[in-house]
Structure formats: structure tokens, C-alpha cells
Amino acid sequence: MNEEASKTKVIYVMGVSGCGKSTIGHMLSKALKLPFFDGDDFHPKKNIRKLSNGIPLTDEDRYNWLVKINKLAKDQLEENSCIIVCSALKKSYRDILEKEIQGQVEWVHLVGSFDQIFERLDKRENHFMPPELLKSQFDILEYSKEALEVNVSLSPEEIVQYIIKELKDKEINIKSEFGLLGLGVMGKSLCRNLANKGFRISMFNRHVEGIEENVALDFKNKHEELSISQPFDDLKGFVESIQEPRKIMLMVNAGKTVDIVINDLLPHLSTGDIIIDGGNSNYNKTKERFEYLKSKNIHFIGTGVSGGEEGALKGPSIMPSGDLSAYNEVRPFLESIAAKDDNNLPCCTYIGPEGSGHFVKMVHNGIEYAEMQLLAEVFGILTATGKDPDEIADILEGWKETANSYLLEITISILRKKEGGDWLVNKILDKAGNKGTGNWATIATAELGAPTTMIASALFARYVSFYKEDRVEANEVFRKNSSSIIDISSNDLLNTYHFARIINHFQGMKMIHQASETYGWNLNLSEIARIWTAGCIIKSDLMVELVEVLKSSASILKNDKIIQYIKSLKPSANKVVAECILNERPIPCLSEAINFLNSYTTAKSSANIIQAQRDYFGAHTYQRIDDDSGKYYHTNW
Ligand code: 6PG
């Protein structure tokens, strides 16, 4: 028996038939998150027949049955503590059940008088022991000096609570079902979410002298729902506290930290264990880690987790990828904590192989950047029409009916937020930061050759915002002093907002489709949209609509309803963009939406000039519209 296993224990719940062993055993198993076994399930058929015909079992009848249960206990203790219910009326029976596992056994005896139990048995249906046999059981019953005795006059709930309280000091090593490493904002929220769903978890946070000390322990003690969770700041203990095959979710900063943690974990892991990276890691790195860990017989699941601190606590959108077999091991946990869509289905689905989950999360963030930029541009335009944040919030409230989204809702809240007599938003420095996912998305769009121009425009708008000092200086040099009032109706602006959002979602989904084709991932766009209808940052009414639309095509601009809608919105968009340009109002994303659609719907473009120029200076050759053979030509210009 290995050293670690010796800390695991079997809790035998004993007593005469009818004392409620199975009921209490099941409830105890649920409360302690431990495997449960009913000894009666291990009787050979001949014992069942004897009992059903009212014939008492002999010690010989019981011997093989007890040996079988003892073997079950030994096997279980190799892996985890467990609960086994068995009458175990005689000491000699209990000696067989304890064979080779002395010191790893706790006895709980459900005691009651003959009358108490006779009455209960009489009421029970489908039990194979006729009540008159009860007397033969009481006749041979030998009380155990070691057993924790609980009277069956208590309610089942009181009995279970009493047992747990009494066993608590026995330091029963009860292995966790799931481990979470990294107790930052998201990691803590996910721990609480897992615990609230009834999972028994181990939690780890590193120990950094004077900076991060007792993080897991303090966190556990702060939240009631973590009462049966196990806190650690030593990695070996954390890993050994988790049932195999271990499921360990990392919630650490993307980048080299993930690799450092993986290498720290490896010496403690066993074949078949599963590491889940829930950070915003780069999908290429996830592919590398997947392959590296595969060579170590460790499964690796890269998963996007979207929804921020609140989403992680109440239900995020989860985008896992890797081997499907490994996903199926962690599916119960991830799908349980995920947000639920309108049909109460988990916003968590197996995305595909390798790093496709992190790729999809990256595109989620790219779409998010553009959605945020569009709202920023709307805010800028309405401000330029002379409205204050509260008046703008009033207008956006009206947009909820047709354009509702999480980002619209939080923007309204942001606009309402006051600090003293002024709006807080007016005091925030206009330099937009980023943690890198929009950057990666733009790089990926270039690598794929997918014109995801809204994401790129949003990213570069953030970069321009970072040129704050330049902008202040350039404003003095280039801008006419008069601050012209833009003449735009809020209805035209709403139409333009709708228009640009459709283009943003079209481009994002098309990029995922292109990656799926390029990398052979076979991604399901409709499913991806479905898990984005709740829990994540870009959840919206539009996303709900796209779930159906994407079932028939990867291009939402091929959907008749969207085509008609886009056509109806375009005049407003043209008007708004033109008015902004004329008034020098920066609208990189709103204008890009128009430019993109104009380009995307131009059958004959001016790219022939590009080809001619390339051939002129670089002899890069060109194809001809009067030759569809695919032949390339060069002219000596
Ligand atoms: C989410 C968010 C989250 C992201 C923040 C910050 O889906 O919950 O996208 O993953 O980290 O949005 O991202 P930036 O700093 O790049 O804006």
C-alpha cells in the first residue's frame, strides 16, 4: 500500500437491516464527495435467495461476501477514501472487513431498538429481507467498542451532520475531485463556483514570503461554500490530494508562467492526469504545450474562459479544446460551472483539437475589442452632439430593445456613475490598455489572410489612444478651434451601430471558419455562437440570432434576413460616417464597417493597379480577366 494511500480511509456504516444504512451512506457520500458502495450489492445470488426465502445466512454464507467487500475497500483505498455500508453484525465479520487495512477504517453504527427498527422495516417496500428475520440479526449483533454510535431516532440529516462532525477530527484524507491552481480574481471565482456546484476541490496558491502567504487557507476560511475544500501552498500536497486521473485547472498569467507551473507540476503527476489552462494563452503556445505534455502521457486542455470575475463566479462561457477523451473527463466539472443558455444548456462545448479553444477565445476578445470601440465611438459622437453622460445613457437605454448586449448594459452603468458632482467617466484618462489578445487576433488575421478589419481597427484605435501626448500637441497644430456640433439623429446612429456590429460579427465568425479550414479543426460556428449567448463579455441578442444563422452558412452576409437588414441600415451608416468625417470626428470602427462592406461588395475593384505596380517594379506577374486558365503574365512596362 503506498504511503499516500495509507492516509485514505474507509467509513463502514454498520447496523441491522432497516436501520437506514444505505440512506445514510448515500447522504454521507454526497456530503463528503466520496465514492459509495452498498455491501448488499455484493451478496452472491444464493445468499439473496436464502434471505428472500426467510432463511438466515450462516457464517460460511457470509465469509466470501465479506472477503469480497474487504477487497473492494483495499482497492478503493489505493485511490481515495470511500463509504461502504454493510451489516457487519459480528466482530469476526468486522475483522474480515478490516483485514490488511487496520488503521484505515472508521466504523459508524446506526443503533436503535428492535421495535424502532421493526416498525421501519415493516414500512419498507422491495427490500429482500422479510422483517421477521430482524430478530435473528439482533440475536447475533455484537456491538463494536470502536464504532461511532448514532441513534436512528435522529433525522437522516442530523445523523449525517453528527457523523461528519465526529469524523472531522479523525483527519480522514478525502481526495478532491478537481484541483484549481492560481487564486487570482478569476481563480477564486471559479473555486467558489465549483464548490457551489457541490464539487470537492483542492485549491493551490504559491507561497511568496511577505507577498502571498496562506492565500488558499485564508480564502477557504472566508467562504462557507469552501468548507470541504482543501487549501494548499505546497505543490506536492496539492497534487496528491486529488483523485486520479487528476484534473488540475491553471488560472495563472498567460505566457511563461504557464510553462513554469507545468514543469513544477510534472514530477508529481501520474500518467493520464489532465492539466487545463484556463488563462488567455496564445493558441500556438497551447498547441506546443499539448504536444509536449502528450509526450509525457499527460493530457492538456487549453480553454478560454470568458465573463470576468462575475462570470467566473456565476457562470462563464468556456471554450475547451484538446483530446475529446480528456475533455470528457473534465466535462462534468466545466459544464456544471458554465453559464446556461436560453435552453438551459451549458455555455461550454468541446471546441476542437489542439489550441482551437484558445484561438476561439482570442477571436472572442477580438470581437469584444471592436464592440467596445463601437460603443466608444457612439459615446464620442453623442458627446460631440452636446449631450452629457446621463443624456447619452438615456439614449442607449432605448437601444436595449433592439441592440441589447452585456457591453451596452455596462456602458450605460458606466455613464451613470458619478464621483462627487461629476461623471466618473469624464475623469478617466483616455489611454486604452490591453493584455494582448486583440494583438494576437490581429496577427492571426494577417497570418490567415482573413480581412478581419474591425478587430484590427479597434486594436489600432487603442494604440492611437496611447499617443496621448502626441494627440494633445497635434490637436493644437491641426484642428480648427471651433468645436462644430455634429448633426446626427440618434436613430441614424443606432442604425449605424447595428450595421457595424453585424460586420464585426461577420468578420469574426469568418475568421474562425477560415482557421478551421486552414488548420483542419472542423469547428462548429453555430455551437461557438451558442456558448457566447451567455456568460461571456460579447453575449448579446445578436449572438442569439446568429446561432440559427450560422447553422446554414459560415457567412452571415448570405442570410436573407441579414442581407435585407444591412441594406436597410446602410443609408443611415453612410450619412453618419460622412457627417463624422466632415466634422473630423474619429470613428475608425464605424467607418471601417462601411469601407469593408463597400470593398466586400465591389465586384470589380482597383486591385488591378496593385498587380500592375507589383509587376512593374518586381515582375511579380498578374492574371488577366480575358484568360481564365489561371495563367500569369509579365509585361515589360
Ligand atoms: C473575458 C475578457 C478577458 C480579458 C479582458 C481584458 O472574456 O472575460 O475578454 O478575458 O482579459 O477583457 O482584456 P484586454 O486587457 O486585452 O482588454
XYZ file of C-alpha atoms in Angstrom, residues 274 299 301 322-331 350:
14
model
C -5.172 16.282 -17.084
C -3.445 15.392 -21.221
C -6.733 21.132 -22.383
C -7.585 19.226 -26.870
C -8.308 15.478 -26.951
C -12.039 14.747 -26.768
C -11.357 11.799 -24.437
C -9.634 14.131 -21.972
C -12.428 16.681 -22.338
C -14.971 14.015 -21.457
C -13.151 13.523 -18.147
C -13.482 17.218 -17.237
C -16.828 17.823 -18.976
C -15.813 20.865 -26.882
